[in-house]
């Protein structure tokens, strides 16, 4: 993969990380609201777990690209 393509992938991945942060924060707020109102939070917590797992993958990919571009 050439450098320009890696830079484009990095830009996309940085966007994914940023979007993931927003999704996680919003879902945490939903879980908190549901819990406070006495609702079952199982599905909301499962979705939050999925968002966090995806975020871990996005961060790993971003860091790998940064390292590759730094060489």
Backbone as JSON, one array per atom type, in Angstrom:
{
  "sequence": "XXXXXXXXXXXXXXXXXXXXXXXXXXXXXXXXXXXXXXXXXXXXXXXXXXXXXXXXXXXXXXXXXXXXXXX",
  "N": [[0.85, -1.17, 0.0], [0.59, 2.2, -0.86], [1.96, 5.32, 0.39], [0.16, 7.54, 0.24], [-2.32, 6.26, 0.1], [-2.34, 5.04, 2.6], [-2.46, 7.31, 4.17], [-5.0, 8.29, 3.49], [-6.55, 6.15, 4.46], [-5.93, 6.41, 7.15], [-7.09, 8.91, 7.72], [-9.81, 8.26, 7.37], [-10.06, 6.35, 9.4], [-9.51, 7.83, 11.7], [-11.78, 9.4, 11.68], [-13.66, 7.37, 12.16], [-12.95, 6.63, 14.76], [-13.55, 8.98, 16.13], [-16.32, 9.16, 15.66], [-17.07, 6.8, 16.91], [-16.5, 7.41, 19.58], [-18.49, 9.3, 20.07], [-20.81, 7.71, 19.71], [-20.5, 5.85, 21.79], [-20.61, 7.53, 24.06], [-23.23, 8.55, 23.8], [-24.69, 6.17, 24.0], [-24.0, 5.31, 26.56], [-25.28, 7.3, 28.01], [-27.92, 6.68, 27.38], [-28.2, 4.15, 28.59], [-27.85, 4.84, 31.27], [-30.09, 6.52, 31.63], [-32.2, 4.72, 31.12], [-31.76, 2.89, 33.19], [-32.12, 4.55, 35.43], [-34.81, 5.1, 35.16], [-35.88, 2.69, 35.7], [-36.01, 0.68, 33.79], [-35.38, -2.32, 31.86], [-32.05, -2.89, 31.04], [-30.55, -4.57, 29.51], [-30.37, -5.06, 26.65], [-29.53, -2.55, 25.75], [-27.12, -2.33, 27.11], [-25.74, -4.45, 25.93], [-25.48, -3.46, 23.33], [-23.88, -1.25, 23.87], [-21.57, -2.57, 24.74], [-20.82, -3.77, 22.33], [-20.3, -1.46, 20.79], [-18.06, -0.54, 22.2], [-16.25, -2.64, 21.75], [-15.94, -2.44, 18.97], [-14.82, 0.09, 18.89], [-12.36, -0.38, 20.1], [-11.16, -1.87, 18.07], [-11.07, 0.05, 16.01], [-9.34, 1.96, 17.14], [-7.01, 0.42, 17.42], [-6.45, -0.07, 14.71], [-6.08, 2.57, 13.79], [-3.79, 3.28, 15.3], [-1.96, 1.43, 14.31], [-1.74, 2.28, 11.65], [-0.69, 4.84, 12.07], [1.8, 4.16, 13.14], [2.88, 2.79, 10.97], [3.03, 4.85, 9.08], [4.85, 6.44, 10.32], [7.27, 5.27, 9.95]],
  "CA": [[0.0, 0.0, 0.0], [1.44, 3.38, -0.91], [1.82, 6.27, 1.5], [-1.07, 8.33, 0.09], [-3.45, 5.42, 0.46], [-2.3, 4.9, 4.05], [-2.92, 8.58, 4.74], [-6.46, 8.31, 3.31], [-7.1, 5.19, 5.42], [-5.78, 7.01, 8.48], [-8.12, 9.94, 7.86], [-11.07, 7.56, 7.58], [-10.03, 5.68, 10.69], [-9.64, 8.89, 12.71], [-13.22, 9.71, 11.69], [-14.36, 6.27, 12.81], [-12.67, 6.73, 16.19], [-14.33, 10.12, 16.63], [-17.73, 8.77, 15.63], [-17.23, 5.79, 17.95], [-16.55, 8.1, 20.88], [-19.85, 9.88, 20.2], [-21.78, 6.62, 19.88], [-20.33, 5.31, 23.13], [-21.12, 8.51, 25.03], [-24.68, 8.58, 23.68], [-25.25, 4.92, 24.51], [-23.84, 5.34, 28.02], [-26.35, 8.15, 28.52], [-29.18, 5.92, 27.27], [-28.2, 3.11, 29.63], [-28.06, 5.53, 32.54], [-31.49, 6.97, 31.68], [-33.05, 3.53, 31.25], [-31.57, 2.35, 34.55], [-32.73, 5.5, 36.36], [-36.26, 4.99, 35.02], [-36.29, 1.36, 36.11], [-36.19, -0.2, 32.63], [-34.38, -3.35, 31.59], [-30.96, -2.29, 30.26], [-29.73, -5.64, 28.92], [-30.09, -4.84, 25.23], [-28.77, -1.31, 25.63], [-25.77, -2.63, 27.57], [-25.11, -5.27, 24.9], [-25.09, -2.57, 22.24], [-22.74, -0.48, 24.38], [-20.41, -3.47, 24.7], [-20.45, -3.89, 20.91], [-19.66, -0.19, 20.41], [-16.72, -0.5, 22.81], [-15.41, -3.6, 21.02], [-15.63, -1.84, 17.68], [-13.91, 1.2, 19.14], [-11.03, -0.96, 20.32], [-10.62, -2.23, 16.76], [-10.76, 1.29, 15.3], [-8.14, 2.56, 17.75], [-5.89, -0.43, 17.03], [-6.18, 0.17, 13.29], [-5.5, 3.92, 13.71], [-2.44, 3.26, 15.84], [-1.14, 0.67, 13.38], [-1.47, 3.15, 10.51], [0.23, 5.89, 12.53], [3.12, 3.55, 13.25], [3.35, 2.51, 9.61], [3.36, 6.13, 8.44], [6.0, 7.02, 11.02], [8.51, 4.56, 9.58]],
  "C": [[0.9, 1.24, 0.0], [1.09, 4.36, 0.21], [0.52, 7.06, 1.42], [-2.3, 7.52, 0.48], [-3.51, 5.21, 1.98], [-2.8, 6.17, 4.74], [-4.44, 8.68, 4.62], [-7.12, 7.35, 4.3], [-7.02, 5.74, 6.85], [-6.85, 8.07, 8.71], [-9.48, 9.31, 8.11], [-11.14, 6.96, 8.98], [-10.15, 6.68, 11.84], [-11.11, 9.31, 12.81], [-14.03, 8.63, 12.39], [-14.16, 6.32, 14.33], [-13.5, 7.85, 16.81], [-15.81, 9.78, 16.71], [-18.01, 7.72, 16.72], [-17.31, 6.39, 19.33], [-17.93, 8.7, 21.12], [-20.89, 8.8, 20.46], [-21.71, 6.05, 21.3], [-20.92, 6.26, 24.17], [-22.65, 8.56, 25.0], [-25.31, 7.31, 24.27], [-25.1, 4.82, 26.02], [-24.95, 6.17, 28.65], [-27.7, 7.42, 28.46], [-29.28, 4.87, 28.36], [-28.49, 3.74, 30.99], [-29.51, 5.96, 32.69], [-32.43, 5.78, 31.87], [-32.98, 2.97, 32.66], [-32.28, 3.24, 35.57], [-34.25, 5.39, 36.34], [-36.78, 3.59, 35.31], [-36.53, 0.38, 34.97], [-35.09, -1.26, 32.57], [-33.31, -2.75, 30.67], [-30.13, -3.32, 29.51], [-29.38, -5.37, 27.46], [-29.23, -3.59, 25.02], [-27.32, -1.53, 26.07], [-25.03, -3.52, 26.57], [-24.65, -4.43, 23.72], [-23.89, -1.72, 22.65], [-21.47, -1.32, 24.35], [-19.91, -3.63, 23.27], [-19.76, -2.62, 20.43], [-18.24, -0.12, 20.96], [-15.77, -1.46, 22.12], [-14.99, -3.04, 19.67], [-14.64, -0.7, 17.83], [-12.49, 0.71, 19.37], [-10.38, -1.32, 18.99], [-10.24, -0.99, 15.96], [-9.48, 1.93, 15.83], [-6.9, 1.75, 17.38], [-5.49, -0.16, 15.6], [-5.53, 1.56, 13.1], [-4.05, 3.92, 14.17], [-1.48, 2.51, 14.93], [-0.77, 1.53, 12.16], [-0.5, 4.27, 10.89], [1.66, 5.35, 12.61], [3.71, 3.31, 11.85], [3.78, 3.8, 8.9], [4.58, 6.78, 9.08], [7.32, 6.38, 10.63], [9.21, 5.25, 8.44]]
}
